[in-house]
Amino acid sequence: MLEVSASFGWLGVLVVGVCTKNCETTVNRVLKTVDRGLEEFFPGEDKLIVVSDGFSKDHTLEIAGNTPTKNRKSVVTQEGGPGKGNGVKTILKIAYREGARALTLVDGDLLSLEPVWIHNLFCPVLRGKDLVVPLYVRHPFDGVITNQVAYPLTTVLHGKEVRQPIGGEFSLSSRFIKKVLAHPLFPEKFGVDVFITTCGIAEGFKVVESVLGRKEHTSTRRYENPRDLLIPMFYQVVGTMFELFLYYREETRRVSKIEKVERLGKTRVGRVGEVKVDVDRLLEFFWEDWEKLYYHSPQAGFLSPIKKEIEDSLEKTEFSFPVGTWAKCVFLGLKNYEKAKKQTLDVLRVFWQARYISLVLETKDLSPEEVEKEIQSQINIFWRYRSVFL
């Protein structure tokens, strides 16, 4: 754990923002845990808990409002329409109006939140950093978008290796809050997490990783049916990443090496919850999309330089879609994106599914630590093709 200081004694409120949507089974525990963390590690400080609700259809708002806390609490319905980005932006605006010197964000569906997370997220900002991104112990098949796209692509485009750029839990300094609120590409939906990470790196802010421990959240339970959650999330997250690539294109061209960001805390190997993957069902979805969005679709023409490589890999007896082929798809997609945004994402979505299935099959007999090494090894492959295709 990072060194504890009883009080930092600086002017300005510490704000914890909690984004919720249909979190009636978890929000009570999340709020109590946040409250305990603030009381235990930051006694005597001015503190505020903000719940920003994304139009829940269950009893989340009522439960959040009725949960007793020792610290001030504000429960609001987010501004704008549905989408996590709007929820986060609502919290950022409140934090800015309150004169927050630091803001920590946590998701309302967390099952594994501990009071010490609040400490480990806030402390680096209170000591001069601008953005704290989380590092969790997660099941290797969790982070379906993180492991296949967000982690390798953010790293090689922007030159900073952040293992979990769409983690969900962050801490922001007052000056970084001001920057992201003014950014023209602030997304309305799931892309907000990778937006925060990318903005911090590309704009030259002081970014660090903080080790939090095991992460489990209720949305993981919906991974068994990707069309319910993950496919919409893919469009939002990857679309945001590609838009940010266009926005920061000049900064990206100046990247000549990859650096690890500073990591605070010790990474521990721990038990994680099981993530069930129905490979047969995923294969069924993949082949349906392959026929519709790739094989019989003119919009996949941007992949013509590797058409034979793609089809040869998928004709093997045992399903396989190598990471090198996937990396080429991603970079060809980046080149094509500005000309045909939706169509490019439609095609990449097909092969993102293929790469995830292939990873599951390739690593089914490996330990979580061995799978993690395989995931990290993607960086060298993505870096190799970055110079070829960009």
mmCIF file of C-alpha atoms in Angstrom:
data_model
loop_
_atom_site.group_PDB
_atom_site.id
_atom_site.type_symbol
_atom_site.label_atom_id
_atom_site.label_comp_id
_atom_site.label_asym_id
_atom_site.label_seq_id
_atom_site.Cartn_x
_atom_site.Cartn_y
_atom_site.Cartn_z
ATOM 1 C CA MET A 1 0.000 0.000 0.000
ATOM 2 C CA LEU A 2 1.128 3.557 -0.615
ATOM 3 C CA GLU A 3 2.286 5.504 2.409
ATOM 4 C CA VAL A 4 -0.639 6.870 4.425
ATOM 5 C CA SER A 5 -0.781 10.511 5.425
ATOM 6 C CA ALA A 6 -3.369 11.440 8.031
ATOM 7 C CA SER A 7 -4.179 14.772 6.423
ATOM 8 C CA PHE A 8 -2.844 16.659 3.453
ATOM 9 C CA GLY A 9 -4.240 19.903 4.832
ATOM 10 C CA TRP A 10 -4.676 21.641 1.479
ATOM 11 C CA LEU A 11 -7.620 23.782 0.503
ATOM 12 C CA GLY A 12 -10.192 22.192 -1.753
ATOM 13 C CA VAL A 13 -12.638 19.356 -1.525
ATOM 14 C CA LEU A 14 -11.917 15.703 -2.284
ATOM 15 C CA VAL A 15 -14.680 14.392 -4.530
ATOM 16 C CA VAL A 16 -15.526 10.756 -5.220
ATOM 17 C CA GLY A 17 -17.845 10.258 -8.180
ATOM 18 C CA VAL A 18 -19.859 7.067 -8.603
ATOM 19 C CA CYS A 19 -21.457 6.313 -11.980
ATOM 20 C CA THR A 20 -24.526 4.090 -11.723
ATOM 21 C CA LYS A 21 -27.074 2.475 -13.970
ATOM 22 C CA ASN A 22 -29.321 -0.300 -12.691
ATOM 23 C CA CYS A 23 -26.961 -1.010 -9.787
ATOM 24 C CA GLU A 24 -29.521 -1.665 -7.053
ATOM 25 C CA THR A 25 -27.695 -4.795 -5.854
ATOM 26 C CA THR A 26 -24.283 -3.114 -5.516
ATOM 27 C CA VAL A 27 -24.674 0.632 -4.972
ATOM 28 C CA ASN A 28 -25.246 0.405 -1.202
ATOM 29 C CA ARG A 29 -21.997 -1.483 -0.638
ATOM 30 C CA VAL A 30 -20.075 0.751 -3.040
ATOM 31 C CA LEU A 31 -21.190 3.918 -1.247
ATOM 32 C CA LYS A 32 -20.464 2.511 2.204
ATOM 33 C CA THR A 33 -17.017 1.403 1.067
ATOM 34 C CA VAL A 34 -16.241 4.802 -0.455
ATOM 35 C CA ASP A 35 -17.405 6.497 2.746
ATOM 36 C CA ARG A 36 -15.210 4.227 4.885
ATOM 37 C CA GLY A 37 -12.209 4.887 2.675
ATOM 38 C CA LEU A 38 -12.642 8.642 2.949
ATOM 39 C CA GLU A 39 -13.062 8.505 6.724
ATOM 40 C CA GLU A 40 -10.175 6.119 7.316
ATOM 41 C CA PHE A 41 -7.555 7.711 5.093
ATOM 42 C CA PHE A 42 -8.597 11.377 4.853
ATOM 43 C CA PRO A 43 -9.977 12.426 8.258
ATOM 44 C CA GLY A 44 -10.591 16.121 8.706
ATOM 45 C CA GLU A 45 -10.705 16.805 4.979
ATOM 46 C CA ASP A 46 -13.637 18.388 3.163
ATOM 47 C CA LYS A 47 -15.119 15.485 1.171
ATOM 48 C CA LEU A 48 -18.064 14.950 -1.151
ATOM 49 C CA ILE A 49 -19.552 11.793 -2.680
ATOM 50 C CA VAL A 50 -21.436 12.329 -5.948
ATOM 51 C CA VAL A 51 -23.683 9.657 -7.449
ATOM 52 C CA SER A 52 -24.401 10.302 -11.129
ATOM 53 C CA ASP A 53 -27.174 7.982 -12.255
ATOM 54 C CA GLY A 54 -27.699 7.051 -15.881
ATOM 55 C CA PHE A 55 -31.499 6.762 -15.910
ATOM 56 C CA SER A 56 -31.756 3.551 -13.897
ATOM 57 C CA LYS A 57 -34.975 1.601 -14.263
ATOM 58 C CA ASP A 58 -34.586 -0.201 -10.939
ATOM 59 C CA HIS A 59 -34.267 1.172 -7.382
ATOM 60 C CA THR A 60 -30.694 2.462 -7.708
ATOM 61 C CA LEU A 61 -31.571 6.128 -7.143
ATOM 62 C CA GLU A 62 -33.718 5.383 -4.109
ATOM 63 C CA ILE A 63 -31.104 3.115 -2.526
ATOM 64 C CA ALA A 64 -28.298 5.596 -3.213
ATOM 65 C CA GLY A 65 -30.291 8.406 -1.660
ATOM 66 C CA ASN A 66 -31.159 6.366 1.429
ATOM 67 C CA THR A 67 -27.667 4.987 2.076
ATOM 68 C CA PRO A 68 -26.301 6.823 5.144
ATOM 69 C CA THR A 69 -22.799 8.303 4.834
ATOM 70 C CA LYS A 70 -20.648 10.318 7.212
ATOM 71 C CA ASN A 71 -19.499 12.498 4.343
ATOM 72 C CA ARG A 72 -21.572 14.858 2.250
ATOM 73 C CA LYS A 73 -23.402 13.101 -0.552
ATOM 74 C CA SER A 74 -25.194 14.305 -3.664
ATOM 75 C CA VAL A 75 -27.335 11.978 -5.776
ATOM 76 C CA VAL A 76 -28.234 13.325 -9.219
ATOM 77 C CA THR A 77 -29.513 12.097 -12.561
ATOM 78 C CA GLN A 78 -26.808 12.670 -15.142
ATOM 79 C CA GLU A 79 -27.060 15.525 -17.603
ATOM 80 C CA GLY A 80 -27.547 14.811 -21.295
ATOM 81 C CA GLY A 81 -28.750 11.489 -22.623
ATOM 82 C CA PRO A 82 -27.847 7.934 -21.652
ATOM 83 C CA GLY A 83 -24.209 6.854 -21.662
ATOM 84 C CA LYS A 84 -21.380 6.567 -19.174
ATOM 85 C CA GLY A 85 -19.568 9.531 -20.682
ATOM 86 C CA ASN A 86 -22.463 11.808 -19.815
ATOM 87 C CA GLY A 87 -22.437 10.409 -16.290
ATOM 88 C CA VAL A 88 -18.727 11.110 -15.890
ATOM 89 C CA LYS A 89 -19.055 14.587 -17.376
ATOM 90 C CA THR A 90 -21.817 15.402 -14.886
ATOM 91 C CA ILE A 91 -19.470 14.439 -12.037
ATOM 92 C CA LEU A 92 -16.585 16.434 -13.521
ATOM 93 C CA LYS A 93 -18.757 19.550 -13.737
ATOM 94 C CA ILE A 94 -19.839 19.203 -10.111
ATOM 95 C CA ALA A 95 -16.234 18.641 -9.021
ATOM 96 C CA TYR A 96 -15.124 21.723 -10.941
ATOM 97 C CA ARG A 97 -17.884 23.868 -9.424
ATOM 98 C CA GLU A 98 -16.960 22.594 -5.953
ATOM 99 C CA GLY A 99 -13.336 23.595 -6.467
ATOM 100 C CA ALA A 100 -12.128 20.011 -6.117
ATOM 101 C CA ARG A 101 -8.390 19.595 -5.827
ATOM 102 C CA ALA A 102 -8.776 15.920 -6.702
ATOM 103 C CA LEU A 103 -11.530 13.697 -8.060
ATOM 104 C CA THR A 104 -11.727 9.919 -7.885
ATOM 105 C CA LEU A 105 -14.133 7.971 -10.113
ATOM 106 C CA VAL A 106 -15.476 4.493 -9.361
ATOM 107 C CA ASP A 107 -18.128 2.365 -11.035
ATOM 108 C CA GLY A 108 -21.322 1.603 -9.168
ATOM 109 C CA ASP A 109 -21.407 -2.079 -10.137
ATOM 110 C CA LEU A 110 -18.121 -3.007 -8.430
ATOM 111 C CA LEU A 111 -18.165 -6.165 -6.351
ATOM 112 C CA SER A 112 -14.562 -5.999 -5.155
ATOM 113 C CA LEU A 113 -14.143 -2.352 -4.123
ATOM 114 C CA GLU A 114 -12.157 -1.903 -0.889
ATOM 115 C CA PRO A 115 -11.619 1.261 1.216
ATOM 116 C CA VAL A 116 -7.904 1.249 0.402
ATOM 117 C CA TRP A 117 -8.735 1.793 -3.280
ATOM 118 C CA ILE A 118 -9.864 5.314 -2.388
ATOM 119 C CA HIS A 119 -6.506 5.944 -0.740
ATOM 120 C CA ASN A 120 -4.467 4.453 -3.583
ATOM 121 C CA LEU A 121 -6.334 6.472 -6.201
ATOM 122 C CA PHE A 122 -6.291 9.829 -4.427
ATOM 123 C CA CYS A 123 -2.775 9.885 -2.963
ATOM 124 C CA PRO A 124 -0.720 10.190 -6.179
ATOM 125 C CA VAL A 125 -2.787 13.197 -7.273
ATOM 126 C CA LEU A 126 -2.405 14.815 -3.857
ATOM 127 C CA ARG A 127 1.350 14.393 -4.300
ATOM 128 C CA GLY A 128 1.469 16.116 -7.678
ATOM 129 C CA LYS A 129 0.321 13.644 -10.350
ATOM 130 C CA ASP A 130 -2.489 14.518 -12.744
ATOM 131 C CA LEU A 131 -4.039 11.195 -13.657
ATOM 132 C CA VAL A 132 -4.087 7.873 -11.848
ATOM 133 C CA VAL A 133 -5.183 4.857 -13.879
ATOM 134 C CA PRO A 134 -5.950 1.530 -12.217
ATOM 135 C CA LEU A 135 -4.087 -1.737 -12.357
ATOM 136 C CA TYR A 136 -6.194 -4.710 -11.334
ATOM 137 C CA VAL A 137 -5.789 -8.422 -10.944
ATOM 138 C CA ARG A 138 -8.335 -9.689 -13.466
ATOM 139 C CA HIS A 139 -9.229 -12.931 -15.105
ATOM 140 C CA PRO A 140 -7.389 -13.028 -18.468
ATOM 141 C CA PHE A 141 -10.684 -13.543 -20.319
ATOM 142 C CA ASP A 142 -12.145 -10.445 -18.665
ATOM 143 C CA GLY A 143 -11.207 -7.211 -20.378
ATOM 144 C CA VAL A 144 -12.328 -8.456 -23.789
ATOM 145 C CA ILE A 145 -11.839 -5.065 -25.428
ATOM 146 C CA THR A 146 -8.907 -4.071 -23.209
ATOM 147 C CA ASN A 147 -6.716 -7.042 -24.031
ATOM 148 C CA GLN A 148 -7.347 -7.237 -27.774
ATOM 149 C CA VAL A 149 -7.542 -3.539 -28.672
ATOM 150 C CA ALA A 150 -7.282 -0.854 -26.002
ATOM 151 C CA TYR A 151 -4.089 -2.055 -24.324
ATOM 152 C CA PRO A 152 -1.915 -2.784 -27.380
ATOM 153 C CA LEU A 153 -3.195 0.066 -29.536
ATOM 154 C CA THR A 154 -3.044 2.789 -26.876
ATOM 155 C CA THR A 155 0.491 1.673 -26.038
ATOM 156 C CA VAL A 156 1.916 1.696 -29.549
ATOM 157 C CA LEU A 157 0.092 4.809 -30.778
ATOM 158 C CA HIS A 158 0.895 7.053 -27.840
ATOM 159 C CA GLY A 159 4.126 5.528 -26.572
ATOM 160 C CA LYS A 160 3.097 4.866 -22.974
ATOM 161 C CA GLU A 161 2.340 1.356 -21.760
ATOM 162 C CA VAL A 162 -0.829 1.507 -19.690
ATOM 163 C CA ARG A 163 -2.050 -2.009 -19.008
ATOM 164 C CA GLN A 164 -5.714 -1.192 -18.380
ATOM 165 C CA PRO A 165 -6.588 2.057 -20.167
ATOM 166 C CA ILE A 166 -10.347 1.469 -19.889
ATOM 167 C CA GLY A 167 -10.387 0.301 -16.286
ATOM 168 C CA GLY A 168 -13.162 2.570 -14.998
ATOM 169 C CA GLU A 169 -11.525 3.768 -11.764
ATOM 170 C CA PHE A 170 -9.450 6.944 -12.052
ATOM 171 C CA SER A 171 -8.226 9.925 -10.082
ATOM 172 C CA LEU A 172 -7.826 13.350 -11.693
ATOM 173 C CA SER A 173 -6.129 16.570 -10.608
ATOM 174 C CA SER A 174 -7.925 19.906 -10.758
ATOM 175 C CA ARG A 175 -5.959 21.034 -13.807
ATOM 176 C CA PHE A 176 -6.676 17.788 -15.634
ATOM 177 C CA ILE A 177 -10.395 18.079 -14.822
ATOM 178 C CA LYS A 178 -10.362 21.471 -16.523
ATOM 179 C CA LYS A 179 -8.567 20.069 -19.580
ATOM 180 C CA VAL A 180 -10.911 17.141 -20.210
ATOM 181 C CA LEU A 181 -14.040 19.252 -19.674
ATOM 182 C CA ALA A 182 -12.862 21.585 -22.434
ATOM 183 C CA HIS A 183 -11.855 18.798 -24.839
ATOM 184 C CA PRO A 184 -13.891 18.774 -28.091
ATOM 185 C CA LEU A 185 -14.007 14.960 -28.279
ATOM 186 C CA PHE A 186 -15.447 14.212 -24.831
ATOM 187 C CA PRO A 187 -17.527 11.079 -25.553
ATOM 188 C CA GLU A 188 -21.044 10.450 -24.333
ATOM 189 C CA LYS A 189 -20.808 6.693 -23.844
ATOM 190 C CA PHE A 190 -18.376 3.897 -22.981
ATOM 191 C CA GLY A 191 -15.457 5.512 -24.770
ATOM 192 C CA VAL A 192 -14.976 7.909 -21.855
ATOM 193 C CA ASP A 193 -12.446 5.699 -20.037
ATOM 194 C CA VAL A 194 -10.020 5.395 -22.950
ATOM 195 C CA PHE A 195 -10.604 9.086 -23.670
ATOM 196 C CA ILE A 196 -9.427 10.039 -20.168
ATOM 197 C CA THR A 197 -6.327 7.832 -20.435
ATOM 198 C CA THR A 198 -5.409 8.960 -23.944
ATOM 199 C CA CYS A 199 -5.965 12.625 -23.176
ATOM 200 C CA GLY A 200 -3.702 12.371 -20.137
ATOM 201 C CA ILE A 201 -0.900 10.772 -22.156
ATOM 202 C CA ALA A 202 -1.194 12.789 -25.373
ATOM 203 C CA GLU A 203 -1.522 16.135 -23.594
ATOM 204 C CA GLY A 204 1.612 15.504 -21.535
ATOM 205 C CA PHE A 205 0.061 15.234 -18.086
ATOM 206 C CA LYS A 206 1.695 13.273 -15.269
ATOM 207 C CA VAL A 207 0.147 9.795 -15.554
ATOM 208 C CA VAL A 208 0.757 6.887 -13.166
ATOM 209 C CA GLU A 209 -0.720 3.446 -12.551
ATOM 210 C CA SER A 210 -1.908 2.486 -9.070
ATOM 211 C CA VAL A 211 -2.219 -1.162 -8.069
ATOM 212 C CA LEU A 212 -5.712 -1.791 -6.697
ATOM 213 C CA GLY A 213 -5.995 -5.572 -6.539
ATOM 214 C CA ARG A 214 -8.707 -7.931 -7.726
ATOM 215 C CA LYS A 215 -11.523 -6.474 -9.817
ATOM 216 C CA GLU A 216 -14.931 -8.024 -10.214
ATOM 217 C CA HIS A 217 -18.037 -6.253 -11.418
ATOM 218 C CA THR A 218 -21.534 -7.332 -12.360
ATOM 219 C CA SER A 219 -21.169 -6.488 -16.058
ATOM 220 C CA THR A 220 -18.695 -9.383 -16.381
ATOM 221 C CA ARG A 221 -21.645 -11.724 -16.002
ATOM 222 C CA ARG A 222 -23.040 -10.463 -19.298
ATOM 223 C CA TYR A 223 -19.970 -11.457 -21.332
ATOM 224 C CA GLU A 224 -21.599 -14.783 -22.186
ATOM 225 C CA ASN A 225 -23.830 -12.967 -24.667
ATOM 226 C CA PRO A 226 -21.586 -10.391 -26.381
ATOM 227 C CA ARG A 227 -24.390 -8.889 -28.413
ATOM 228 C CA ASP A 228 -26.032 -7.571 -25.256
ATOM 229 C CA LEU A 229 -23.086 -5.551 -23.992
ATOM 230 C CA LEU A 230 -19.721 -6.035 -25.648
ATOM 231 C CA ILE A 231 -20.534 -5.332 -29.289
ATOM 232 C CA PRO A 232 -22.123 -1.924 -28.539
ATOM 233 C CA MET A 233 -19.165 -1.222 -26.244
ATOM 234 C CA PHE A 234 -16.738 -2.168 -29.030
ATOM 235 C CA TYR A 235 -18.179 0.484 -31.350
ATOM 236 C CA GLN A 236 -18.064 3.141 -28.625
ATOM 237 C CA VAL A 237 -14.585 2.372 -27.276
ATOM 238 C CA VAL A 238 -12.804 1.644 -30.556
ATOM 239 C CA GLY A 239 -14.614 4.488 -32.296
ATOM 240 C CA THR A 240 -13.373 6.847 -29.586
ATOM 241 C CA MET A 241 -9.818 5.485 -29.913
ATOM 242 C CA PHE A 242 -9.831 6.034 -33.667
ATOM 243 C CA GLU A 243 -11.253 9.562 -33.336
ATOM 244 C CA LEU A 244 -8.519 10.365 -30.821
ATOM 245 C CA PHE A 245 -5.917 8.981 -33.238
ATOM 246 C CA LEU A 246 -7.110 11.456 -35.866
ATOM 247 C CA TYR A 247 -7.144 14.301 -33.340
ATOM 248 C CA TYR A 248 -3.648 13.525 -32.017
ATOM 249 C CA ARG A 249 -2.193 12.382 -35.337
ATOM 250 C CA GLU A 250 0.767 14.767 -35.205
ATOM 251 C CA GLU A 251 1.628 13.760 -31.640
ATOM 252 C CA THR A 252 1.393 10.098 -32.646
ATOM 253 C CA ARG A 253 3.836 10.576 -35.523
ATOM 254 C CA ARG A 254 6.450 11.836 -33.076
ATOM 255 C CA VAL A 255 6.302 8.672 -30.961
ATOM 256 C CA SER A 256 9.559 6.749 -31.449
ATOM 257 C CA LYS A 257 9.573 4.364 -28.490
ATOM 258 C CA ILE A 258 7.405 2.838 -25.791
ATOM 259 C CA GLU A 259 7.863 3.790 -22.152
ATOM 260 C CA LYS A 260 6.252 2.207 -19.127
ATOM 261 C CA VAL A 261 4.317 4.616 -16.943
ATOM 262 C CA GLU A 262 5.275 4.778 -13.282
ATOM 263 C CA ARG A 263 3.546 2.049 -11.281
ATOM 264 C CA LEU A 264 2.705 2.600 -7.600
ATOM 265 C CA GLY A 265 2.163 -0.373 -5.331
ATOM 266 C CA LYS A 266 3.102 -4.016 -5.642
ATOM 267 C CA THR A 267 1.337 -6.310 -8.074
ATOM 268 C CA ARG A 268 0.201 -9.465 -6.344
ATOM 269 C CA VAL A 269 -1.025 -12.671 -7.897
ATOM 270 C CA GLY A 270 -4.456 -13.364 -6.465
ATOM 271 C CA ARG A 271 -7.501 -15.455 -7.118
ATOM 272 C CA VAL A 272 -10.001 -13.991 -9.508
ATOM 273 C CA GLY A 273 -13.565 -14.902 -10.272
ATOM 274 C CA GLU A 274 -14.298 -17.259 -13.119
ATOM 275 C CA VAL A 275 -15.267 -15.797 -16.485
ATOM 276 C CA LYS A 276 -17.324 -18.287 -18.467
ATOM 277 C CA VAL A 277 -16.722 -18.221 -22.201
ATOM 278 C CA ASP A 278 -19.163 -20.072 -24.444
ATOM 279 C CA VAL A 279 -16.815 -20.655 -27.382
ATOM 280 C CA ASP A 280 -19.399 -22.492 -29.487
ATOM 281 C CA ARG A 281 -21.813 -19.605 -29.209
ATOM 282 C CA LEU A 282 -19.100 -17.062 -29.974
ATOM 283 C CA LEU A 283 -18.099 -19.054 -33.055
ATOM 284 C CA GLU A 284 -21.702 -19.079 -34.206
ATOM 285 C CA PHE A 285 -21.872 -15.285 -33.874
ATOM 286 C CA PHE A 286 -18.531 -14.902 -35.632
ATOM 287 C CA TRP A 287 -19.431 -16.954 -38.701
ATOM 288 C CA GLU A 288 -22.753 -15.108 -39.033
ATOM 289 C CA ASP A 289 -20.939 -11.762 -38.984
ATOM 290 C CA TRP A 290 -18.184 -13.089 -41.250
ATOM 291 C CA GLU A 291 -20.747 -13.863 -43.958
ATOM 292 C CA LYS A 292 -22.672 -10.619 -43.558
ATOM 293 C CA LEU A 293 -20.031 -8.001 -42.769
ATOM 294 C CA TYR A 294 -16.931 -9.357 -44.484
ATOM 295 C CA TYR A 295 -17.229 -12.189 -46.985
ATOM 296 C CA HIS A 296 -20.164 -10.784 -48.966
ATOM 297 C CA SER A 297 -19.552 -7.121 -48.160
ATOM 298 C CA PRO A 298 -17.820 -4.528 -50.351
ATOM 299 C CA GLN A 299 -17.039 -2.441 -47.262
ATOM 300 C CA ALA A 300 -14.222 -4.838 -46.323
ATOM 301 C CA GLY A 301 -12.110 -3.761 -49.292
ATOM 302 C CA PHE A 302 -9.600 -1.973 -47.077
ATOM 303 C CA LEU A 303 -8.399 -5.407 -45.925
ATOM 304 C CA SER A 304 -7.609 -6.547 -49.478
ATOM 305 C CA PRO A 305 -3.802 -6.417 -48.869
ATOM 306 C CA ILE A 306 -4.176 -9.251 -46.346
ATOM 307 C CA LYS A 307 -7.275 -10.975 -47.761
ATOM 308 C CA LYS A 308 -5.441 -14.228 -48.506
ATOM 309 C CA GLU A 309 -3.739 -14.226 -45.098
ATOM 310 C CA ILE A 310 -7.109 -13.803 -43.362
ATOM 311 C CA GLU A 311 -8.836 -16.531 -45.317
ATOM 312 C CA ASP A 312 -5.924 -18.973 -45.046
ATOM 313 C CA SER A 313 -5.858 -18.590 -41.260
ATOM 314 C CA LEU A 314 -9.583 -19.297 -40.971
ATOM 315 C CA GLU A 315 -9.497 -22.379 -43.208
ATOM 316 C CA LYS A 316 -7.495 -24.383 -40.682
ATOM 317 C CA THR A 317 -9.143 -27.355 -38.995
ATOM 318 C CA GLU A 318 -8.793 -25.794 -35.547
ATOM 319 C CA PHE A 319 -10.032 -22.216 -35.376
ATOM 320 C CA SER A 320 -7.151 -19.748 -35.339
ATOM 321 C CA PHE A 321 -6.764 -16.033 -35.944
ATOM 322 C CA PRO A 322 -3.165 -15.002 -35.118
ATOM 323 C CA VAL A 323 -2.392 -11.774 -33.315
ATOM 324 C CA GLY A 324 -0.192 -10.621 -36.203
ATOM 325 C CA THR A 325 -3.090 -10.854 -38.643
ATOM 326 C CA TRP A 326 -5.323 -9.049 -36.162
ATOM 327 C CA ALA A 327 -2.760 -6.237 -35.727
ATOM 328 C CA LYS A 328 -2.624 -5.750 -39.502
ATOM 329 C CA CYS A 329 -6.440 -5.527 -39.587
ATOM 330 C CA VAL A 330 -6.375 -2.838 -36.894
ATOM 331 C CA PHE A 331 -3.806 -0.644 -38.632
ATOM 332 C CA LEU A 332 -5.458 -0.997 -42.035
ATOM 333 C CA GLY A 333 -8.681 -0.016 -40.279
ATOM 334 C CA LEU A 334 -7.021 3.071 -38.829
ATOM 335 C CA LYS A 335 -5.909 4.125 -42.309
ATOM 336 C CA ASN A 336 -9.407 3.604 -43.705
ATOM 337 C CA TYR A 337 -11.413 4.994 -40.783
ATOM 338 C CA GLU A 338 -11.583 8.626 -41.848
ATOM 339 C CA LYS A 339 -13.102 7.617 -45.210
ATOM 340 C CA ALA A 340 -15.717 5.166 -43.892
ATOM 341 C CA LYS A 341 -16.071 5.214 -40.122
ATOM 342 C CA LYS A 342 -19.055 2.980 -39.424
ATOM 343 C CA GLN A 343 -18.149 0.505 -42.171
ATOM 344 C CA THR A 344 -14.579 0.185 -40.883
ATOM 345 C CA LEU A 345 -15.767 -0.602 -37.364
ATOM 346 C CA ASP A 346 -18.297 -3.105 -38.732
ATOM 347 C CA VAL A 347 -15.506 -5.105 -40.341
ATOM 348 C CA LEU A 348 -13.046 -4.822 -37.459
ATOM 349 C CA ARG A 349 -15.721 -5.998 -35.066
ATOM 350 C CA VAL A 350 -15.791 -9.337 -36.927
ATOM 351 C CA PHE A 351 -12.073 -9.941 -36.524
ATOM 352 C CA TRP A 352 -11.963 -8.660 -32.957
ATOM 353 C CA GLN A 353 -14.362 -11.507 -32.152
ATOM 354 C CA ALA A 354 -12.100 -13.890 -34.064
ATOM 355 C CA ARG A 355 -9.025 -12.794 -32.139
ATOM 356 C CA TYR A 356 -10.760 -13.174 -28.765
ATOM 357 C CA ILE A 357 -11.964 -16.685 -29.617
ATOM 358 C CA SER A 358 -8.480 -17.573 -30.814
ATOM 359 C CA LEU A 359 -6.910 -16.292 -27.579
ATOM 360 C CA VAL A 360 -9.299 -18.390 -25.493
ATOM 361 C CA LEU A 361 -8.480 -21.518 -27.511
ATOM 362 C CA GLU A 362 -4.723 -20.855 -27.598
ATOM 363 C CA THR A 363 -4.468 -20.380 -23.834
ATOM 364 C CA LYS A 364 -7.113 -22.738 -22.458
ATOM 365 C CA ASP A 365 -4.487 -24.928 -20.775
ATOM 366 C CA LEU A 366 -2.314 -22.086 -19.438
ATOM 367 C CA SER A 367 -2.252 -20.480 -16.008
ATOM 368 C CA PRO A 368 -3.499 -16.870 -15.640
ATOM 369 C CA GLU A 369 0.123 -15.710 -15.321
ATOM 370 C CA GLU A 370 1.062 -17.453 -18.570
ATOM 371 C CA VAL A 371 -1.943 -15.960 -20.360
ATOM 372 C CA GLU A 372 -0.937 -12.505 -19.135
ATOM 373 C CA LYS A 373 2.498 -12.961 -20.713
ATOM 374 C CA GLU A 374 0.816 -13.867 -24.002
ATOM 375 C CA ILE A 375 -1.329 -10.730 -23.837
ATOM 376 C CA GLN A 376 1.666 -8.513 -23.088
ATOM 377 C CA SER A 377 3.622 -10.058 -25.956
ATOM 378 C CA GLN A 378 1.162 -8.401 -28.369
ATOM 379 C CA ILE A 379 2.920 -5.077 -27.839
ATOM 380 C CA ASN A 380 5.980 -6.092 -29.873
ATOM 381 C CA ILE A 381 3.785 -7.363 -32.698
ATOM 382 C CA PHE A 382 1.621 -4.228 -32.807
ATOM 383 C CA TRP A 383 4.736 -2.043 -32.681
ATOM 384 C CA ARG A 384 6.252 -3.922 -35.633
ATOM 385 C CA TYR A 385 3.200 -3.326 -37.824
ATOM 386 C CA ARG A 386 2.704 0.253 -36.674
ATOM 387 C CA SER A 387 5.624 1.410 -38.814
ATOM 388 C CA VAL A 388 4.518 -0.714 -41.764
ATOM 389 C CA PHE A 389 0.909 0.402 -41.991
ATOM 390 C CA LEU A 390 0.800 3.941 -40.552
#
